[in-house]
Amino acid sequence: MAEENQNLRTPIVCVMGHVDHGKTTLLDQIRGTAIVKGEAGAITQHIGATEVPIDVIVEKCGDKRLADKFIVPGLLFIDTPGHHAFTTLRSRGGSLADLAVVVVDINEGFKPQTIESLNILKRFKTPFIVVTNKIDRILGWKVHEGESFLSTYNKQTPEVQGLFEQKFYDVIGHLYEQGFSADRFDRVTDFQKTLGVIPISGLTGEGIPDVLMILLGLAQRFLESSLQYDINGPGVGTVLEVKDEKGLGTTIDVILYDGTLKKGDTVVIGRLGEPIVTKVRALLKPRELSEIRYESKFQPIQEVAAAAGVKISAPDIDDALAGAPIISATPETLDAVIEKVKSEIDDVQIQTDTDGVMIKADTIGSLEAMVHEFKKANIQIQKAEVGDITKRDIMEASTINDPKHSVILAFNIKVNPDAQEMLDETLDLRMFRNVRVFKNDVIYRILDEYQDFVKEQEEELE
Ligand code: GDP
């Protein structure tokens, strides 16, 4: 069994859901599990991601014999919550995240970002579970820290159980409305047909063992072929974040999902225009908490294999693009790799000659998601680009004659101050056509607002 395991990488898991429903708390709880339970370096907390090895999971679930049943090495949780991380982690046309967890506050129920998360997952066909969070807030709930859901549930009074059932089945009803057949995880016999829902408290850790166990089960059942990777192949990954790090300059956090990356490797990284070609100066992982007395939080390593999160220090990476590919190359493969990275970036930056709106987003992945949703709604797109709104964008939009296309639709980005100034001026001086900017961090809200605006315009014309 051990040998078969060798080339199966760790599944990558994203946590999504509405703001304040508890994504960060859940991730903290999982990270805590990893740090507390994994003694003597059994755990490495990566950058941008937390790896929870299989032995830690089975210990948490109270049965070490289970370890033999699983062939995946553990789970890699992306630390940035929300669909930002999910859509950032893309690979051509698909998502890199192998699994997802959608967090729903059991006391609040469905909210716009809950629905948006479900839509994104549906579209990418990513296996996922739903957790109904904050069960500890149900009136009269007695907390049993860190226990499995059934264990804590069975110790509640019938009244509290009744209250729970009511709220829980409200959520199941909402899922049904969204087209999902769903049930409590322990009653699901076929996770391909029925969506598993796990009641948890991210705060008290109740239900967390079930979350880890069900995720492993899903990985095992549905992902085995997609988790195979070539340990001797070139390192292939996605840039999660570009960050300034004290003493290191600009660094990039990368999720490596195939091959092996070594210190000194030549790498090609996506940016707008020609890709970056540079050399890995250092590969860095965070030091363990007990070692933080060292000057740097990071510890240099010689190489890293998929799937893992790693921080990379290298020259000339300032304009690396979040969501862009990073691939290592040899002198023989360099040209082909540059071409590959470039075409992946170009694929998403669409520009057509016909009339249409301008779309801007924070990452390539979210741009792709937006383009998809807008095209589905039959909205013409003239240009789709990553980045904040600039003066040039306003200029460009203002030259478009059709008011319904003299519009910038923006997801999760800012309007640069000089661009804002110009926007205000266009309103005052009527120098240009009024450019309308629709900005939000929920794609379908942008879509709704824009469609309302178009309707208004049409009514005015009548
Ligand atoms: P996010 O925006 O989805 O990342 O939500 P957070 O994790 O930041 O949580 C929002 C608020 O809900 C914080 O005040 C948390 O302490 C609280 N919270 C999150 N999970 C739980 C839970 O299971 N029980 C309780 N009582 N509070 C929670």
Coordinates of C-alpha atoms and ligand atoms in Angstrom, one line a residue:
M1 CA 0.0 0.0 0.0
A2 CA 2.8 2.4 0.9
E3 CA 4.3 2.3 -2.5
E4 CA 1.0 2.9 -4.3
N5 CA 0.6 6.0 -2.1
Q6 CA 3.8 7.6 -3.3
N7 CA 2.4 9.5 -6.2
L8 CA -1.0 10.5 -4.8
R9 CA -0.9 14.1 -3.8
T10 CA -2.7 15.8 -0.9
P11 CA -6.2 17.0 -1.9
I12 CA -6.6 20.8 -1.9
V13 CA -9.6 22.1 0.1
C14 CA -11.2 25.5 0.0
V15 CA -13.6 27.0 2.5
M16 CA -16.3 29.2 1.1
G17 CA -19.6 30.9 2.2
H18 CA -21.1 34.1 3.3
V19 CA -19.2 36.7 5.3
D20 CA -19.3 36.2 9.1
H21 CA -20.7 32.7 8.8
G22 CA -17.5 31.4 10.3
K23 CA -15.0 30.4 7.5
T24 CA -12.0 31.9 9.3
T25 CA -12.9 30.4 12.6
L26 CA -13.3 27.0 11.0
L27 CA -9.9 27.3 9.4
D28 CA -8.4 28.4 12.7
Q29 CA -9.9 25.4 14.4
I30 CA -8.4 23.1 11.7
R31 CA -5.1 24.8 12.0
G32 CA -5.2 24.4 15.8
T33 CA -5.9 20.7 15.3
A34 CA -2.9 20.5 13.2
I35 CA -0.6 22.4 15.6
V36 CA -1.8 20.9 18.9
K37 CA -2.1 17.3 17.8
G38 CA 0.9 17.1 15.5
E39 CA 3.7 17.0 18.0
A40 CA 7.5 17.0 17.2
G41 CA 7.3 18.4 13.7
A42 CA 4.7 15.9 12.5
I43 CA 2.9 19.0 11.2
T44 CA 4.2 21.7 8.9
Q45 CA 2.0 24.7 8.6
H46 CA 2.6 25.9 5.2
I47 CA 2.2 29.4 3.8
G48 CA -1.2 30.2 2.3
A49 CA -2.3 26.7 3.3
T50 CA -2.4 24.3 6.2
E51 CA -1.6 20.7 5.8
V52 CA -3.3 18.2 8.1
P53 CA -1.6 14.8 7.7
I54 CA -3.6 11.6 7.7
D55 CA -2.4 10.3 11.1
V56 CA -3.4 13.6 12.8
I57 CA -6.9 13.3 11.3
V58 CA -7.4 9.7 12.3
E59 CA -6.2 10.4 15.8
K60 CA -8.7 13.3 16.0
C61 CA -11.4 10.9 15.0
G62 CA -10.4 8.5 17.7
D63 CA -9.5 5.4 15.6
K64 CA -6.0 5.0 14.4
R65 CA -6.8 1.8 12.6
L66 CA -8.6 4.0 10.1
A67 CA -5.3 5.2 8.7
D68 CA -4.9 2.0 6.7
K69 CA -8.1 2.7 4.9
F70 CA -7.0 5.9 3.4
I71 CA -4.6 6.3 0.5
V72 CA -4.4 10.1 0.4
P73 CA -1.6 11.6 2.5
G74 CA -3.8 14.2 4.3
L75 CA -5.7 17.4 3.4
L76 CA -4.3 20.7 2.4
F77 CA -6.6 23.6 3.5
I78 CA -6.2 26.9 1.7
D79 CA -6.0 29.5 4.5
T80 CA -7.6 32.4 2.6
P81 CA -11.3 32.0 3.1
G82 CA -14.0 32.8 0.5
H83 CA -14.4 32.3 -3.2
H84 CA -11.4 34.5 -3.8
A85 CA -9.1 31.7 -3.0
F86 CA -11.3 29.1 -4.8
T87 CA -11.4 31.1 -8.1
T88 CA -7.7 32.1 -7.8
L89 CA -6.7 28.4 -7.7
R90 CA -7.6 27.7 -11.3
S91 CA -6.1 25.6 -13.9
R92 CA -7.1 26.0 -17.5
G93 CA -10.9 26.1 -17.5
G94 CA -11.2 24.3 -14.2
S95 CA -10.6 24.7 -10.5
L96 CA -7.5 23.5 -8.8
A97 CA -9.3 23.1 -5.5
D98 CA -10.2 19.4 -5.3
L99 CA -12.8 19.8 -2.6
A100 CA -14.7 22.5 -0.9
V101 CA -16.6 23.2 2.3
V102 CA -19.5 25.7 2.2
V103 CA -20.1 27.3 5.6
V104 CA -23.7 28.3 6.5
D105 CA -24.6 29.9 9.8
I106 CA -27.3 27.6 11.1
N107 CA -29.0 30.5 12.8
E108 CA -29.0 32.8 9.8
G109 CA -29.5 30.4 6.9
F110 CA -28.8 31.2 3.3
K111 CA -27.3 34.6 2.2
P112 CA -26.1 35.9 -1.2
Q113 CA -22.6 34.6 -0.9
T114 CA -23.9 31.2 0.1
I115 CA -25.7 30.9 -3.2
E116 CA -22.8 32.3 -5.1
S117 CA -20.5 29.7 -3.6
L118 CA -22.9 26.9 -4.6
N119 CA -23.1 28.3 -8.1
I120 CA -19.4 28.4 -8.5
L121 CA -19.0 24.8 -7.2
K122 CA -21.8 23.6 -9.5
R123 CA -20.1 25.1 -12.4
F124 CA -16.7 23.6 -11.7
K125 CA -18.3 20.3 -10.7
T126 CA -16.2 20.3 -7.5
P127 CA -17.2 17.7 -4.9
F128 CA -18.1 19.6 -1.6
I129 CA -19.9 19.4 1.7
V130 CA -22.0 22.0 3.5
V131 CA -21.4 22.7 7.2
T132 CA -24.1 24.3 9.3
N133 CA -22.0 26.3 11.7
K134 CA -22.5 27.8 15.1
I135 CA -24.6 25.0 16.6
D136 CA -23.3 26.0 20.0
R137 CA -25.5 29.2 19.7
I138 CA -28.7 27.2 19.6
L139 CA -30.6 28.0 22.8
G140 CA -29.7 25.6 25.6
W141 CA -27.0 23.8 23.6
K142 CA -24.4 22.2 26.0
V143 CA -21.0 22.3 24.5
H144 CA -18.8 19.2 24.2
E145 CA -15.6 20.5 22.8
G146 CA -14.0 18.8 19.9
E147 CA -16.5 15.9 19.9
S148 CA -18.0 14.4 16.8
F149 CA -21.5 15.7 15.9
L150 CA -23.5 12.6 16.9
S151 CA -21.7 12.4 20.2
T152 CA -22.5 15.9 21.2
Y153 CA -26.0 15.8 19.7
N154 CA -27.0 12.7 21.7
K155 CA -26.1 14.5 24.9
Q156 CA -28.5 17.4 24.3
T157 CA -32.1 17.5 25.7
P158 CA -35.0 16.6 23.4
E159 CA -36.1 20.3 23.4
V160 CA -32.7 21.4 22.2
Q161 CA -32.5 18.6 19.7
G162 CA -35.9 19.8 18.4
L163 CA -34.7 23.4 18.0
F164 CA -31.7 22.1 16.2
E165 CA -33.7 19.9 13.8
Q166 CA -35.9 22.9 12.9
K167 CA -33.0 25.1 11.9
F168 CA -31.1 22.3 10.3
Y169 CA -34.0 21.3 8.0
D170 CA -34.5 24.9 7.1
V171 CA -31.0 24.8 5.6
I172 CA -31.7 21.5 3.9
G173 CA -34.8 23.1 2.4
H174 CA -32.8 26.0 1.0
L175 CA -30.4 23.6 -0.5
Y176 CA -33.3 21.8 -2.1
E177 CA -34.5 25.1 -3.6
Q178 CA -31.0 25.5 -5.1
G179 CA -31.4 22.1 -6.8
F180 CA -29.5 19.9 -4.3
S181 CA -30.7 16.8 -2.8
A182 CA -29.1 17.0 0.7
D183 CA -29.2 15.2 4.0
R184 CA -27.3 15.0 7.3
F185 CA -24.0 13.4 6.5
D186 CA -24.5 10.3 8.6
R187 CA -27.7 9.5 6.7
V188 CA -26.2 9.8 3.2
T189 CA -25.5 6.5 1.5
D190 CA -24.2 7.8 -1.8
F191 CA -22.3 11.1 -1.7
Q192 CA -22.5 11.4 -5.4
K193 CA -26.2 11.6 -5.4
T194 CA -26.8 13.4 -2.1
L195 CA -25.0 16.4 -0.7
G196 CA -23.7 15.7 2.8
V197 CA -24.4 18.3 5.4
I198 CA -22.4 18.4 8.7
P199 CA -23.6 20.4 11.7
I200 CA -20.5 21.9 13.5
S201 CA -19.2 24.7 15.7
G202 CA -16.1 26.2 14.4
L203 CA -15.6 27.8 17.8
T204 CA -15.9 24.7 20.0
G205 CA -14.7 22.2 17.5
E206 CA -17.9 20.1 17.7
G207 CA -18.3 18.2 14.4
I208 CA -14.8 18.9 13.2
P209 CA -13.7 15.3 13.3
D210 CA -16.7 14.5 11.0
V211 CA -15.7 17.2 8.6
L212 CA -12.2 15.9 8.2
M213 CA -13.4 12.3 7.9
I214 CA -16.0 13.0 5.3
L215 CA -13.6 15.1 3.2
L216 CA -11.1 12.2 3.2
G217 CA -13.9 9.9 2.2
L218 CA -14.9 12.2 -0.7
A219 CA -11.2 12.5 -1.8
Q220 CA -10.8 8.7 -1.7
R221 CA -14.0 8.0 -3.5
F222 CA -14.1 10.6 -6.3
L223 CA -10.6 12.0 -6.7
E224 CA -8.2 9.1 -6.9
S225 CA -7.2 9.6 -10.6
S226 CA -7.0 13.4 -10.4
L227 CA -4.6 13.2 -7.4
Q228 CA -1.9 11.3 -9.2
Y229 CA 1.1 13.4 -10.0
D230 CA 4.6 13.1 -11.3
I231 CA 7.1 13.5 -8.4
N232 CA 10.0 13.8 -10.9
G233 CA 8.3 16.2 -13.2
P234 CA 8.7 20.0 -13.3
G235 CA 7.1 22.0 -10.5
V236 CA 3.7 23.3 -11.5
G237 CA 1.7 25.6 -9.3
T238 CA -0.6 28.6 -9.0
V239 CA 0.3 32.0 -7.4
L240 CA -2.0 32.5 -4.5
E241 CA -0.7 35.9 -3.4
V242 CA 2.0 38.4 -4.1
K243 CA 3.3 39.8 -0.8
D244 CA 6.0 42.1 0.6
E245 CA 7.8 40.3 3.3
K246 CA 10.1 42.2 5.7
G247 CA 13.7 41.4 4.9
L248 CA 12.8 39.4 1.8
G249 CA 11.2 41.9 -0.5
T250 CA 8.5 40.8 -2.8
T251 CA 7.6 37.1 -2.4
I252 CA 4.9 34.9 -3.8
D253 CA 2.8 32.3 -2.0
V254 CA 2.3 29.4 -4.3
I255 CA 0.3 26.2 -4.2
L256 CA 2.3 23.6 -5.9
Y257 CA 0.1 20.9 -7.4
D258 CA 2.4 18.8 -9.6
G259 CA 6.0 17.8 -9.7
T260 CA 8.9 19.0 -7.6
L261 CA 10.3 22.5 -7.3
K262 CA 13.9 23.1 -6.1
K263 CA 15.9 26.0 -4.9
G264 CA 17.8 27.5 -7.9
D265 CA 15.2 26.3 -10.5
T266 CA 14.4 28.5 -13.4
V267 CA 10.7 29.3 -13.2
V268 CA 8.2 31.0 -15.6
I269 CA 5.4 33.0 -13.9
G270 CA 2.4 34.6 -15.4
R271 CA 1.8 38.4 -15.5
L272 CA 0.0 40.7 -17.9
G273 CA 2.0 40.7 -21.1
E274 CA 5.1 38.6 -21.4
P275 CA 5.6 36.1 -18.6
I276 CA 8.4 36.5 -15.9
V277 CA 11.4 34.3 -16.2
T278 CA 13.4 34.1 -13.0
K279 CA 15.3 31.8 -10.7
V280 CA 14.1 30.6 -7.3
R281 CA 16.3 32.4 -4.7
A282 CA 14.7 30.7 -1.7
L283 CA 11.9 28.3 -1.0
L284 CA 10.4 29.1 2.4
K285 CA 8.1 27.5 4.9
P286 CA 7.0 29.0 8.2
R287 CA 9.0 27.9 11.3
E288 CA 7.1 26.0 13.9
L289 CA 5.8 28.1 16.7
S290 CA 8.4 26.9 19.2
E291 CA 11.1 28.2 16.8
I292 CA 9.9 31.7 16.3
R293 CA 12.7 33.0 18.4
Y294 CA 14.7 33.0 15.2
E295 CA 15.0 36.3 13.4
S296 CA 12.9 35.1 10.5
K297 CA 9.5 33.5 10.6
F298 CA 10.6 31.4 7.7
Q299 CA 12.8 28.4 7.2
P300 CA 14.6 27.8 3.9
I301 CA 14.1 24.4 2.4
Q302 CA 15.8 22.8 -0.6
E303 CA 12.8 21.5 -2.4
V304 CA 9.1 21.0 -2.2
A305 CA 6.7 18.4 -3.9
A306 CA 3.0 18.6 -4.7
A307 CA 0.6 19.4 -3.1
A308 CA 2.0 22.0 -0.8
G309 CA 1.9 25.7 0.0
V310 CA 5.3 27.4 -0.2
K311 CA 6.6 31.0 -0.2
I312 CA 9.1 31.8 -3.0
S313 CA 11.6 34.6 -3.0
A314 CA 13.0 35.4 -6.4
P315 CA 14.2 38.5 -8.3
D316 CA 11.7 40.5 -10.5
I317 CA 8.5 39.0 -9.3
D318 CA 6.7 42.3 -8.3
D319 CA 4.1 42.1 -11.0
A320 CA 3.4 38.4 -10.8
L321 CA -0.4 37.9 -11.0
A322 CA -2.5 36.2 -8.4
G323 CA -4.0 33.2 -10.0
A324 CA -1.3 32.9 -12.6
P325 CA 0.6 29.7 -13.3
I326 CA 4.2 29.1 -12.2
I327 CA 6.1 26.3 -13.9
S328 CA 9.7 25.3 -13.6
A329 CA 11.7 24.9 -16.8
T330 CA 15.0 23.6 -18.1
P331 CA 17.0 25.3 -20.9
E332 CA 15.4 22.8 -23.3
T333 CA 11.8 23.3 -22.2
L334 CA 12.0 27.1 -21.5
D335 CA 10.5 28.4 -24.7
A336 CA 7.6 25.9 -24.6
V337 CA 6.9 26.7 -21.0
I338 CA 6.9 30.5 -21.7
E339 CA 4.4 29.9 -24.5
K340 CA 2.2 27.8 -22.2
V341 CA 2.1 30.3 -19.4
K342 CA 1.4 33.2 -21.8
S343 CA -1.4 31.4 -23.5
E344 CA -3.1 30.6 -20.2
I345 CA -3.1 34.3 -19.3
D346 CA -4.2 35.4 -22.7
D347 CA -7.1 32.9 -22.7
V348 CA -8.8 34.8 -19.9
Q349 CA -8.0 38.4 -20.9
I350 CA -10.6 38.5 -23.6
Q351 CA -11.0 41.5 -25.9
T352 CA -13.5 41.6 -28.8
D353 CA -14.1 44.2 -31.4
T354 CA -17.8 44.4 -30.9
D355 CA -19.5 46.7 -28.5
G356 CA -19.8 45.7 -24.9
V357 CA -19.0 46.4 -21.3
M358 CA -15.7 46.4 -19.6
I359 CA -15.1 43.8 -16.8
K360 CA -12.4 44.0 -14.2
A361 CA -11.5 41.6 -11.4
D362 CA -8.9 40.9 -8.8
T363 CA -7.6 37.6 -10.2
I364 CA -7.6 35.6 -13.3
G365 CA -9.9 33.1 -11.8
S366 CA -12.5 35.5 -10.6
L367 CA -12.4 37.2 -14.0
E368 CA -13.0 33.9 -15.7
A369 CA -16.0 33.3 -13.3
M370 CA -17.4 36.8 -14.1
V371 CA -17.0 36.4 -17.9
H372 CA -18.8 33.1 -17.6
E373 CA -21.7 34.5 -15.6
F374 CA -22.1 37.5 -17.8
K375 CA -22.0 35.6 -21.0
K376 CA -24.6 33.3 -19.6
A377 CA -26.8 36.4 -19.1
N378 CA -26.2 37.4 -22.7
I379 CA -24.2 40.5 -21.8
Q380 CA -21.8 41.6 -24.4
I381 CA -18.2 42.0 -23.2
Q382 CA -15.7 44.2 -24.9
K383 CA -12.9 43.8 -22.6
A384 CA -12.0 41.7 -19.5
E385 CA -9.0 42.5 -17.5
V386 CA -7.3 41.9 -14.1
G387 CA -6.5 44.9 -11.9
D388 CA -7.9 48.0 -10.2
I389 CA -9.8 50.6 -12.2
T390 CA -7.4 53.1 -13.8
K391 CA -7.8 56.5 -15.4
R392 CA -7.3 54.8 -18.7
D393 CA -10.2 52.5 -18.1
I394 CA -12.5 55.5 -17.5
M395 CA -11.2 57.2 -20.6
E396 CA -11.9 54.1 -22.7
A397 CA -15.4 53.5 -21.3
S398 CA -16.3 57.2 -21.8
T399 CA -15.7 57.0 -25.5
I400 CA -18.3 54.3 -25.9
N401 CA -21.6 55.8 -27.3
D402 CA -24.1 53.2 -26.1
P403 CA -24.9 54.2 -22.5
K404 CA -25.5 50.5 -21.5
H405 CA -21.9 49.7 -22.6
S406 CA -20.2 52.8 -21.2
V407 CA -19.9 50.8 -18.0
I408 CA -17.2 49.1 -15.9
L409 CA -18.3 46.1 -13.9
A410 CA -15.8 45.5 -11.1
F411 CA -15.3 42.5 -8.8
N412 CA -13.3 42.8 -5.6
I413 CA -11.1 45.7 -6.8
K414 CA -10.6 49.4 -6.1
V415 CA -11.0 52.5 -8.2
N416 CA -7.6 54.2 -8.2
P417 CA -7.7 57.7 -6.7
D418 CA -6.9 59.5 -10.0
A419 CA -9.5 57.4 -11.8
Q420 CA -12.0 58.3 -9.1
E421 CA -11.2 62.0 -9.6
M422 CA -11.8 61.6 -13.3
L423 CA -15.1 59.8 -12.7
D424 CA -16.3 62.7 -10.5
E425 CA -15.1 65.2 -13.1
T426 CA -17.0 63.4 -15.9
L427 CA -20.1 63.8 -13.8
D428 CA -19.5 67.5 -13.2
L429 CA -18.2 68.8 -16.4
R430 CA -20.0 66.5 -18.8
M431 CA -16.7 66.2 -20.6
F432 CA -17.2 62.7 -21.4
R433 CA -20.2 60.4 -21.3
N434 CA -21.0 59.5 -17.7
V435 CA -19.2 56.3 -17.0
R436 CA -21.0 54.0 -14.7
V437 CA -19.1 51.7 -12.3
F438 CA -20.8 48.8 -10.7
K439 CA -18.6 47.4 -7.9
N440 CA -19.2 44.5 -5.6
D441 CA -17.7 41.4 -4.1
V442 CA -20.6 39.2 -5.0
I443 CA -20.7 38.5 -8.8
Y444 CA -24.4 38.1 -9.1
R445 CA -25.1 41.4 -7.3
I446 CA -23.0 43.2 -9.9
L447 CA -25.1 41.3 -12.5
D448 CA -28.4 42.3 -10.8
E449 CA -27.5 45.9 -10.4
Y450 CA -26.3 46.1 -14.0
Q451 CA -29.4 44.5 -15.4
D452 CA -31.6 46.9 -13.4
F453 CA -29.6 49.8 -14.8
V454 CA -30.1 48.5 -18.4
K455 CA -33.8 48.2 -17.8
E456 CA -33.9 51.8 -16.5
Q457 CA -32.1 53.0 -19.6
E458 CA -34.5 51.2 -21.9
E459 CA -37.5 52.6 -20.1
E460 CA -36.1 56.1 -20.4
L461 CA -35.8 55.6 -24.2
E462 CA -39.4 54.5 -24.5
Ligands
GDP1 P1 -16.0 34.6 8.2 O1 -16.3 36.0 7.8 O2 -16.9 33.7 7.4 O3 -14.5 34.2 8.0 O4 -16.4 34.5 9.7 P2 -15.5 34.4 11.0 O5 -14.9 33.1 11.2 O6 -14.7 35.7 11.1 O7 -16.7 34.5 12.1 C1 -17.5 35.6 12.3 C2 -18.0 35.7 13.8 O8 -18.7 34.6 14.1 C3 -16.8 35.8 14.7 O9 -17.1 36.7 15.7 C4 -16.6 34.4 15.2 O10 -16.1 34.3 16.5 C5 -18.1 33.9 15.3 N1 -18.2 32.5 15.1 C6 -17.6 31.7 14.1 N2 -17.9 30.4 14.2 C7 -18.7 30.3 15.4 C8 -19.3 29.2 16.0 O11 -19.2 28.1 15.6 N3 -19.9 29.5 17.2 C9 -20.1 30.8 17.7 N4 -20.7 31.0 18.8 N5 -19.5 31.9 17.0 C10 -18.8 31.6 15.9

